[in-house]
Amino acid sequence: MEIINTINTLLTDRFGELGPLYAVGVLGLLMVALTLPALLRKQVDPLDKLKRETRAMNEGAGREPSATLRPTSRADKLDRFSTFLEPQDEEEFSAIRLKLMQAGYRSKSAVRTFHFAQFALGISLLILGVVYTVVKSATGEIGTTSLILSIIIPGGVGYYLPKYWVERRVQTRQQEITNGFPDSLDMMLVCVEAGQSLDQSIVRVAKEMRAGFPDLAAEFEIVANEMKAGKDKVQVLKDMSERCGVADIASFVTVLVQSATFGTSIAEALRVFSAEMRDKRVMRAEEKANVLPTKLTLGTMMFTVPPLLIILIGPSVYAIYETLSNSNF
């Protein structure tokens, strides 16, 4: 704090009361200038090069420009900043992409959009903090600590807000998948026992569960499409387990893989596992019901005991007060 106070005194003596604010502004401009080369640096995309050559050939031959080689969207505008917005470490990139897939964001540019949201919100709220500090310093004196907190806290909130949103989305999605999974297992068991294959039963379950549990239905649709495309069934199921991030889905995948490996009946495995999932859902409901009285204790103490004490003890306190008042006179 002594160093900060010394710097604040020097800036105030040299530039006046707004000296610390000027220093923060210059520091921000310096940081923006340092990040501009990384933002403007972009590797040449072979598809963009081929597209430019094709357009030049068509214009030279007097023909209409051909259709784009790939569909464009608003997210493609962030391609030039991909080296800045996307982690260059493969492990870090995979971890962020997996987290976004668990949250339901499976597009190609999800990681890029996520980091752009962090950058944009952080800079925007940081600018709002600077504006608020300027207004407050113009109307009255502001300390160095308040100056720093008024600028840094909004920027930090804006930076971590997308991460908080993704975490909440992951929790909500996993809870929805957990709630709908026992019903999907029962339906899958009925389809398998009716004579359908596992692939057909997954397609049927995805169709029927779309209205009540759209996230779970979307996962089953992805599994069905990947199986139709010829991808290995075991790998498809393991990918589903990673995308969901739910322990029940991981156990379900393990049961199916073991059933396919050892050649046991899938219908029997589904029957046992679905019964276990139903029991587990009942246990979760009972757990929430048992925890409810504990959560209500604080509310009961705050909103029931004080009025009860006022009703029971209030008249006695008033009578004692009246007696003491009369005895004094």
mmCIF file of C-alpha atoms in Angstrom:
data_model
loop_
_atom_site.group_PDB
_atom_site.id
_atom_site.type_symbol
_atom_site.label_atom_id
_atom_site.label_comp_id
_atom_site.label_asym_id
_atom_site.label_seq_id
_atom_site.Cartn_x
_atom_site.Cartn_y
_atom_site.Cartn_z
ATOM 1 C CA MET A 1 0.000 0.000 0.000
ATOM 2 C CA GLU A 2 2.920 2.392 0.658
ATOM 3 C CA ILE A 3 4.126 1.969 -2.926
ATOM 4 C CA ILE A 4 0.634 2.656 -4.258
ATOM 5 C CA ASN A 5 0.280 5.747 -2.084
ATOM 6 C CA THR A 6 3.703 7.014 -3.234
ATOM 7 C CA ILE A 7 2.799 6.506 -6.905
ATOM 8 C CA ASN A 8 -0.574 8.154 -6.322
ATOM 9 C CA THR A 9 1.119 11.178 -4.694
ATOM 10 C CA LEU A 10 3.587 11.540 -7.559
ATOM 11 C CA LEU A 11 0.858 11.314 -10.197
ATOM 12 C CA THR A 12 -1.356 13.769 -8.308
ATOM 13 C CA ASP A 13 1.459 16.293 -7.879
ATOM 14 C CA ARG A 14 2.440 16.111 -11.546
ATOM 15 C CA PHE A 15 -0.919 15.752 -13.344
ATOM 16 C CA GLY A 16 -3.468 16.900 -10.787
ATOM 17 C CA GLU A 17 -6.342 14.979 -9.182
ATOM 18 C CA LEU A 18 -6.981 12.927 -12.347
ATOM 19 C CA GLY A 19 -3.351 11.798 -12.545
ATOM 20 C CA PRO A 20 -4.044 8.174 -11.420
ATOM 21 C CA LEU A 21 -6.887 7.936 -13.936
ATOM 22 C CA TYR A 22 -4.629 9.152 -16.730
ATOM 23 C CA ALA A 23 -2.047 6.531 -15.739
ATOM 24 C CA VAL A 24 -4.654 3.752 -15.854
ATOM 25 C CA GLY A 25 -5.830 4.944 -19.271
ATOM 26 C CA VAL A 26 -2.295 5.000 -20.667
ATOM 27 C CA LEU A 27 -1.692 1.517 -19.262
ATOM 28 C CA GLY A 28 -4.859 0.252 -20.949
ATOM 29 C CA LEU A 29 -3.861 1.764 -24.289
ATOM 30 C CA LEU A 30 -0.427 0.197 -23.949
ATOM 31 C CA MET A 31 -1.980 -3.238 -23.342
ATOM 32 C CA VAL A 32 -4.250 -2.830 -26.375
ATOM 33 C CA ALA A 33 -1.247 -1.817 -28.509
ATOM 34 C CA LEU A 34 0.664 -4.892 -27.351
ATOM 35 C CA THR A 35 -2.223 -7.225 -28.260
ATOM 36 C CA LEU A 36 -2.853 -5.745 -31.715
ATOM 37 C CA PRO A 37 -0.039 -7.706 -33.429
ATOM 38 C CA ALA A 38 -1.432 -10.965 -32.067
ATOM 39 C CA LEU A 39 -4.923 -10.000 -33.234
ATOM 40 C CA LEU A 40 -3.835 -9.065 -36.735
ATOM 41 C CA ARG A 41 -1.549 -12.047 -37.218
ATOM 42 C CA LYS A 42 -3.315 -14.740 -39.219
ATOM 43 C CA GLN A 43 -2.052 -17.789 -41.034
ATOM 44 C CA VAL A 44 -3.091 -18.192 -44.633
ATOM 45 C CA ASP A 45 -6.045 -20.550 -44.949
ATOM 46 C CA PRO A 46 -5.627 -22.871 -47.970
ATOM 47 C CA LEU A 47 -9.379 -22.792 -48.600
ATOM 48 C CA ASP A 48 -9.356 -18.981 -48.675
ATOM 49 C CA LYS A 49 -6.436 -19.026 -51.095
ATOM 50 C CA LEU A 50 -8.234 -21.518 -53.351
ATOM 51 C CA LYS A 51 -11.413 -19.430 -53.161
ATOM 52 C CA ARG A 52 -9.557 -16.295 -54.261
ATOM 53 C CA GLU A 53 -7.897 -18.130 -57.138
ATOM 54 C CA THR A 54 -11.239 -19.567 -58.266
ATOM 55 C CA ARG A 55 -12.887 -16.147 -58.134
ATOM 56 C CA ALA A 56 -10.021 -14.648 -60.169
ATOM 57 C CA MET A 57 -10.314 -17.406 -62.772
ATOM 58 C CA ASN A 58 -14.079 -16.919 -63.062
ATOM 59 C CA GLU A 59 -13.725 -13.164 -63.436
ATOM 60 C CA GLY A 60 -11.015 -13.628 -66.070
ATOM 61 C CA ALA A 61 -13.211 -16.032 -68.048
ATOM 62 C CA GLY A 62 -16.223 -13.713 -67.818
ATOM 63 C CA ARG A 63 -18.294 -16.172 -65.753
ATOM 64 C CA GLU A 64 -20.340 -15.611 -62.651
ATOM 65 C CA PRO A 65 -18.519 -16.244 -59.396
ATOM 66 C CA SER A 66 -19.148 -19.756 -58.170
ATOM 67 C CA ALA A 67 -20.732 -20.594 -54.870
ATOM 68 C CA THR A 68 -18.653 -20.400 -51.736
ATOM 69 C CA LEU A 69 -16.591 -23.433 -50.855
ATOM 70 C CA ARG A 70 -18.062 -23.582 -47.379
ATOM 71 C CA PRO A 71 -21.064 -21.946 -45.716
ATOM 72 C CA THR A 72 -20.343 -18.652 -44.024
ATOM 73 C CA SER A 73 -21.798 -17.377 -40.786
ATOM 74 C CA ARG A 74 -21.203 -14.622 -38.291
ATOM 75 C CA ALA A 75 -18.752 -16.817 -36.432
ATOM 76 C CA ASP A 76 -16.536 -16.953 -39.546
ATOM 77 C CA LYS A 77 -15.776 -13.248 -39.039
ATOM 78 C CA LEU A 78 -13.719 -14.294 -36.030
ATOM 79 C CA ASP A 79 -11.419 -16.478 -38.156
ATOM 80 C CA ARG A 80 -8.828 -13.723 -38.472
ATOM 81 C CA PHE A 81 -8.543 -13.648 -34.685
ATOM 82 C CA SER A 82 -8.409 -17.438 -34.254
ATOM 83 C CA THR A 83 -4.775 -17.413 -33.084
ATOM 84 C CA PHE A 84 -5.727 -14.940 -30.352
ATOM 85 C CA LEU A 85 -9.141 -16.322 -29.364
ATOM 86 C CA GLU A 86 -8.319 -20.047 -29.398
ATOM 87 C CA PRO A 87 -5.799 -21.737 -27.075
ATOM 88 C CA GLN A 88 -2.743 -22.932 -28.958
ATOM 89 C CA ASP A 89 -2.170 -25.760 -26.481
ATOM 90 C CA GLU A 90 -3.978 -28.862 -27.735
ATOM 91 C CA GLU A 91 -4.727 -30.169 -24.241
ATOM 92 C CA GLU A 92 -6.232 -26.871 -23.101
ATOM 93 C CA PHE A 93 -8.225 -26.547 -26.320
ATOM 94 C CA SER A 94 -9.634 -30.076 -25.907
ATOM 95 C CA ALA A 95 -10.615 -29.417 -22.285
ATOM 96 C CA ILE A 96 -12.489 -26.210 -23.167
ATOM 97 C CA ARG A 97 -14.177 -27.836 -26.149
ATOM 98 C CA LEU A 98 -15.301 -30.777 -24.004
ATOM 99 C CA LYS A 99 -16.722 -28.399 -21.397
ATOM 100 C CA LEU A 100 -18.657 -26.514 -24.083
ATOM 101 C CA MET A 101 -19.935 -29.788 -25.560
ATOM 102 C CA GLN A 102 -21.162 -30.810 -22.111
ATOM 103 C CA ALA A 103 -22.972 -27.472 -21.986
ATOM 104 C CA GLY A 104 -24.644 -28.214 -25.343
ATOM 105 C CA TYR A 105 -22.513 -25.970 -27.587
ATOM 106 C CA ARG A 106 -21.182 -28.315 -30.250
ATOM 107 C CA SER A 107 -20.501 -25.932 -33.142
ATOM 108 C CA LYS A 108 -17.065 -25.709 -34.721
ATOM 109 C CA SER A 109 -16.565 -22.125 -33.569
ATOM 110 C CA ALA A 110 -17.820 -22.652 -29.988
ATOM 111 C CA VAL A 111 -14.373 -22.245 -28.394
ATOM 112 C CA ARG A 112 -13.667 -19.145 -30.464
ATOM 113 C CA THR A 113 -17.031 -17.599 -29.609
ATOM 114 C CA PHE A 114 -16.567 -18.390 -25.910
ATOM 115 C CA HIS A 115 -13.206 -16.624 -25.729
ATOM 116 C CA PHE A 116 -14.529 -13.724 -27.793
ATOM 117 C CA ALA A 117 -17.401 -13.324 -25.306
ATOM 118 C CA GLN A 118 -14.899 -13.278 -22.441
ATOM 119 C CA PHE A 119 -12.728 -10.702 -24.205
ATOM 120 C CA ALA A 120 -15.628 -8.483 -25.327
ATOM 121 C CA LEU A 121 -17.445 -8.487 -21.982
ATOM 122 C CA GLY A 122 -14.215 -7.930 -20.064
ATOM 123 C CA ILE A 123 -13.217 -4.926 -22.194
ATOM 124 C CA SER A 124 -16.770 -3.494 -22.244
ATOM 125 C CA LEU A 125 -17.237 -3.610 -18.475
ATOM 126 C CA LEU A 126 -13.693 -2.341 -18.001
ATOM 127 C CA ILE A 127 -14.555 0.702 -20.126
ATOM 128 C CA LEU A 128 -17.766 1.182 -18.133
ATOM 129 C CA GLY A 129 -15.684 1.082 -14.951
ATOM 130 C CA VAL A 130 -13.370 3.761 -16.341
ATOM 131 C CA VAL A 131 -16.352 5.945 -17.303
ATOM 132 C CA TYR A 132 -17.866 5.495 -13.838
ATOM 133 C CA THR A 133 -14.536 6.422 -12.243
ATOM 134 C CA VAL A 134 -14.240 9.550 -14.399
ATOM 135 C CA VAL A 135 -17.749 10.676 -13.475
ATOM 136 C CA LYS A 136 -17.221 9.955 -9.792
ATOM 137 C CA SER A 137 -13.856 11.730 -9.697
ATOM 138 C CA ALA A 138 -15.401 14.766 -11.409
ATOM 139 C CA THR A 139 -18.168 15.020 -8.803
ATOM 140 C CA GLY A 140 -15.985 14.305 -5.784
ATOM 141 C CA GLU A 141 -12.635 13.044 -4.533
ATOM 142 C CA ILE A 142 -11.930 9.339 -4.961
ATOM 143 C CA GLY A 143 -9.243 7.243 -3.303
ATOM 144 C CA THR A 144 -6.683 5.095 -5.068
ATOM 145 C CA THR A 145 -8.128 1.845 -3.740
ATOM 146 C CA SER A 146 -11.642 2.772 -4.861
ATOM 147 C CA LEU A 147 -10.238 3.833 -8.235
ATOM 148 C CA ILE A 148 -8.541 0.496 -8.815
ATOM 149 C CA LEU A 149 -11.501 -1.567 -7.581
ATOM 150 C CA SER A 150 -13.990 0.427 -9.672
ATOM 151 C CA ILE A 151 -12.023 -0.412 -12.816
ATOM 152 C CA ILE A 152 -10.729 -3.929 -12.174
ATOM 153 C CA ILE A 153 -13.827 -5.524 -10.590
ATOM 154 C CA PRO A 154 -16.187 -4.834 -13.563
ATOM 155 C CA GLY A 155 -13.532 -6.141 -15.964
ATOM 156 C CA GLY A 156 -13.089 -9.311 -13.899
ATOM 157 C CA VAL A 157 -16.849 -9.827 -13.681
ATOM 158 C CA GLY A 158 -17.203 -9.448 -17.445
ATOM 159 C CA TYR A 159 -14.350 -11.886 -18.076
ATOM 160 C CA TYR A 160 -15.683 -14.614 -15.787
ATOM 161 C CA LEU A 161 -19.372 -14.170 -16.654
ATOM 162 C CA PRO A 162 -19.266 -16.483 -19.755
ATOM 163 C CA LYS A 163 -17.434 -19.123 -17.710
ATOM 164 C CA TYR A 164 -20.093 -18.934 -14.999
ATOM 165 C CA TRP A 165 -22.817 -19.210 -17.645
ATOM 166 C CA VAL A 166 -21.198 -22.316 -19.146
ATOM 167 C CA GLU A 167 -20.815 -23.941 -15.711
ATOM 168 C CA ARG A 168 -24.481 -23.307 -14.890
ATOM 169 C CA ARG A 169 -25.507 -24.619 -18.305
ATOM 170 C CA VAL A 170 -23.475 -27.802 -17.750
ATOM 171 C CA GLN A 171 -25.109 -28.400 -14.367
ATOM 172 C CA THR A 172 -28.613 -27.783 -15.733
ATOM 173 C CA ARG A 173 -28.052 -30.036 -18.721
ATOM 174 C CA GLN A 174 -26.581 -32.854 -16.643
ATOM 175 C CA GLN A 175 -29.510 -32.629 -14.231
ATOM 176 C CA GLU A 176 -31.991 -32.863 -17.111
ATOM 177 C CA ILE A 177 -30.174 -35.856 -18.581
ATOM 178 C CA THR A 178 -30.108 -37.569 -15.185
ATOM 179 C CA ASN A 179 -33.838 -37.012 -14.678
ATOM 180 C CA GLY A 180 -34.839 -38.367 -18.093
ATOM 181 C CA PHE A 181 -32.396 -41.251 -18.343
ATOM 182 C CA PRO A 182 -34.447 -43.876 -16.390
ATOM 183 C CA ASP A 183 -37.480 -43.270 -18.642
ATOM 184 C CA SER A 184 -35.334 -43.599 -21.752
ATOM 185 C CA LEU A 185 -33.947 -46.901 -20.467
ATOM 186 C CA ASP A 186 -37.448 -48.263 -19.905
ATOM 187 C CA MET A 187 -38.456 -47.256 -23.422
ATOM 188 C CA MET A 188 -35.286 -48.749 -24.876
ATOM 189 C CA LEU A 189 -35.948 -52.008 -23.027
ATOM 190 C CA VAL A 190 -39.477 -52.157 -24.459
ATOM 191 C CA CYS A 191 -38.137 -51.562 -27.981
ATOM 192 C CA VAL A 192 -35.444 -54.234 -27.658
ATOM 193 C CA GLU A 193 -37.857 -56.804 -26.234
ATOM 194 C CA ALA A 194 -40.279 -56.000 -29.066
ATOM 195 C CA GLY A 195 -37.678 -57.235 -31.560
ATOM 196 C CA GLN A 196 -35.892 -54.038 -32.587
ATOM 197 C CA SER A 197 -32.133 -53.783 -32.707
ATOM 198 C CA LEU A 198 -30.161 -51.477 -30.442
ATOM 199 C CA ASP A 199 -29.687 -48.946 -33.252
ATOM 200 C CA GLN A 200 -33.424 -48.866 -34.035
ATOM 201 C CA SER A 201 -34.333 -48.594 -30.355
ATOM 202 C CA ILE A 202 -31.968 -45.622 -29.916
ATOM 203 C CA VAL A 203 -33.604 -43.857 -32.884
ATOM 204 C CA ARG A 204 -37.039 -44.528 -31.423
ATOM 205 C CA VAL A 205 -36.050 -43.306 -27.962
ATOM 206 C CA ALA A 206 -34.554 -40.125 -29.432
ATOM 207 C CA LYS A 207 -37.807 -39.433 -31.270
ATOM 208 C CA GLU A 208 -40.066 -40.051 -28.287
ATOM 209 C CA MET A 209 -37.936 -38.219 -25.699
ATOM 210 C CA ARG A 210 -37.562 -35.018 -27.715
ATOM 211 C CA ALA A 211 -40.629 -33.326 -26.199
ATOM 212 C CA GLY A 212 -39.807 -33.957 -22.528
ATOM 213 C CA PHE A 213 -36.008 -34.102 -22.460
ATOM 214 C CA PRO A 214 -34.560 -32.423 -25.582
ATOM 215 C CA ASP A 215 -30.923 -32.559 -24.442
ATOM 216 C CA LEU A 216 -31.041 -36.310 -23.825
ATOM 217 C CA ALA A 217 -32.857 -36.813 -27.133
ATOM 218 C CA ALA A 218 -30.162 -34.807 -28.929
ATOM 219 C CA GLU A 219 -27.463 -37.059 -27.488
ATOM 220 C CA PHE A 220 -29.293 -40.190 -28.637
ATOM 221 C CA GLU A 221 -29.744 -38.639 -32.091
ATOM 222 C CA ILE A 222 -26.005 -38.017 -32.336
ATOM 223 C CA VAL A 223 -25.342 -41.632 -31.368
ATOM 224 C CA ALA A 224 -27.819 -42.886 -33.976
ATOM 225 C CA ASN A 225 -26.350 -40.709 -36.738
ATOM 226 C CA GLU A 226 -22.778 -41.737 -35.926
ATOM 227 C CA MET A 227 -23.762 -45.409 -35.987
ATOM 228 C CA LYS A 228 -25.464 -44.915 -39.346
ATOM 229 C CA ALA A 229 -22.285 -43.258 -40.638
ATOM 230 C CA GLY A 230 -20.340 -46.441 -39.836
ATOM 231 C CA LYS A 231 -18.434 -45.314 -36.770
ATOM 232 C CA ASP A 232 -17.427 -47.979 -34.267
ATOM 233 C CA LYS A 233 -20.278 -48.582 -31.828
ATOM 234 C CA VAL A 234 -18.050 -48.787 -28.757
ATOM 235 C CA GLN A 235 -16.349 -45.500 -29.620
ATOM 236 C CA VAL A 236 -19.708 -43.851 -30.285
ATOM 237 C CA LEU A 237 -20.982 -44.853 -26.852
ATOM 238 C CA LYS A 238 -17.792 -43.668 -25.144
ATOM 239 C CA ASP A 239 -18.056 -40.323 -26.934
ATOM 240 C CA MET A 240 -21.619 -39.999 -25.654
ATOM 241 C CA SER A 241 -20.392 -40.633 -22.111
ATOM 242 C CA GLU A 242 -17.776 -37.873 -22.454
ATOM 243 C CA ARG A 243 -20.240 -35.387 -23.945
ATOM 244 C CA CYS A 244 -22.783 -35.927 -21.172
ATOM 245 C CA GLY A 245 -20.409 -36.083 -18.219
ATOM 246 C CA VAL A 246 -23.006 -38.006 -16.165
ATOM 247 C CA ALA A 247 -22.087 -41.033 -14.052
ATOM 248 C CA ASP A 248 -25.292 -42.899 -15.007
ATOM 249 C CA ILE A 249 -24.493 -42.537 -18.716
ATOM 250 C CA ALA A 250 -20.954 -43.807 -18.096
ATOM 251 C CA SER A 251 -22.333 -46.872 -16.287
ATOM 252 C CA PHE A 252 -24.817 -47.456 -19.113
ATOM 253 C CA VAL A 253 -22.035 -47.333 -21.694
ATOM 254 C CA THR A 254 -19.956 -49.770 -19.630
ATOM 255 C CA VAL A 255 -22.885 -52.203 -19.450
ATOM 256 C CA LEU A 256 -23.462 -52.091 -23.211
ATOM 257 C CA VAL A 257 -19.751 -52.476 -24.003
ATOM 258 C CA GLN A 258 -19.415 -55.451 -21.679
ATOM 259 C CA SER A 259 -22.588 -57.002 -23.083
ATOM 260 C CA ALA A 260 -21.248 -56.676 -26.632
ATOM 261 C CA THR A 261 -17.807 -57.961 -25.604
ATOM 262 C CA PHE A 262 -18.970 -61.077 -23.767
ATOM 263 C CA GLY A 263 -21.949 -61.775 -26.037
ATOM 264 C CA THR A 264 -24.630 -61.600 -23.343
ATOM 265 C CA SER A 265 -28.234 -60.574 -23.955
ATOM 266 C CA ILE A 266 -28.673 -56.808 -24.307
ATOM 267 C CA ALA A 267 -32.326 -57.084 -23.226
ATOM 268 C CA GLU A 268 -31.357 -58.773 -19.953
ATOM 269 C CA ALA A 269 -28.624 -56.213 -19.283
ATOM 270 C CA LEU A 270 -31.037 -53.352 -19.968
ATOM 271 C CA ARG A 271 -33.684 -54.924 -17.716
ATOM 272 C CA VAL A 272 -31.316 -55.136 -14.748
ATOM 273 C CA PHE A 273 -29.786 -51.724 -15.361
ATOM 274 C CA SER A 274 -33.139 -49.955 -15.858
ATOM 275 C CA ALA A 275 -34.425 -51.417 -12.579
ATOM 276 C CA GLU A 276 -31.297 -50.127 -10.864
ATOM 277 C CA MET A 277 -31.784 -46.666 -12.386
ATOM 278 C CA ARG A 278 -35.399 -46.547 -11.192
ATOM 279 C CA ASP A 279 -34.293 -47.436 -7.671
ATOM 280 C CA LYS A 280 -31.580 -44.818 -7.881
ATOM 281 C CA ARG A 281 -34.101 -42.156 -8.930
ATOM 282 C CA VAL A 282 -36.316 -43.047 -5.962
ATOM 283 C CA MET A 283 -33.298 -42.799 -3.665
ATOM 284 C CA ARG A 284 -32.465 -39.350 -5.037
ATOM 285 C CA ALA A 285 -36.046 -38.218 -4.418
ATOM 286 C CA GLU A 286 -35.943 -39.574 -0.851
ATOM 287 C CA GLU A 287 -32.610 -37.846 -0.263
ATOM 288 C CA LYS A 288 -34.060 -34.493 -1.326
ATOM 289 C CA ALA A 289 -37.100 -35.077 0.867
ATOM 290 C CA ASN A 290 -34.900 -35.868 3.886
ATOM 291 C CA VAL A 291 -32.756 -32.781 3.343
ATOM 292 C CA LEU A 292 -35.809 -30.503 3.092
ATOM 293 C CA PRO A 293 -36.518 -30.245 6.867
ATOM 294 C CA THR A 294 -32.906 -29.207 7.482
ATOM 295 C CA LYS A 295 -33.153 -26.460 4.879
ATOM 296 C CA LEU A 296 -36.449 -25.255 6.353
ATOM 297 C CA THR A 297 -35.018 -24.988 9.878
ATOM 298 C CA LEU A 298 -33.407 -21.619 9.280
ATOM 299 C CA GLY A 299 -36.552 -20.179 7.714
ATOM 300 C CA THR A 300 -38.626 -21.539 10.550
ATOM 301 C CA MET A 301 -36.348 -19.980 13.149
ATOM 302 C CA MET A 302 -36.334 -16.602 11.393
ATOM 303 C CA PHE A 303 -40.013 -16.224 10.511
ATOM 304 C CA THR A 304 -41.812 -18.268 13.184
ATOM 305 C CA VAL A 305 -39.967 -17.917 16.493
ATOM 306 C CA PRO A 306 -39.760 -14.057 16.646
ATOM 307 C CA PRO A 307 -43.515 -13.512 16.072
ATOM 308 C CA LEU A 308 -44.280 -16.269 18.589
ATOM 309 C CA LEU A 309 -42.053 -14.647 21.206
ATOM 310 C CA ILE A 310 -43.695 -11.281 20.587
ATOM 311 C CA ILE A 311 -47.143 -12.784 21.052
ATOM 312 C CA LEU A 312 -46.245 -14.719 24.215
ATOM 313 C CA ILE A 313 -43.859 -12.343 25.962
ATOM 314 C CA GLY A 314 -45.138 -9.008 24.643
ATOM 315 C CA PRO A 315 -48.066 -8.587 27.080
ATOM 316 C CA SER A 316 -45.884 -9.498 30.067
ATOM 317 C CA VAL A 317 -43.189 -7.017 29.044
ATOM 318 C CA TYR A 318 -45.830 -4.311 28.603
ATOM 319 C CA ALA A 319 -47.364 -5.083 32.025
ATOM 320 C CA ILE A 320 -43.934 -4.904 33.689
ATOM 321 C CA TYR A 321 -43.262 -1.591 31.990
ATOM 322 C CA GLU A 322 -46.575 -0.153 33.156
ATOM 323 C CA THR A 323 -45.905 -1.316 36.737
ATOM 324 C CA LEU A 324 -42.468 0.275 36.801
ATOM 325 C CA SER A 325 -43.838 3.501 35.344
ATOM 326 C CA ASN A 326 -46.582 3.725 38.018
ATOM 327 C CA SER A 327 -44.148 2.918 40.846
ATOM 328 C CA ASN A 328 -41.840 5.754 39.785
ATOM 329 C CA PHE A 329 -44.632 8.260 40.001
#
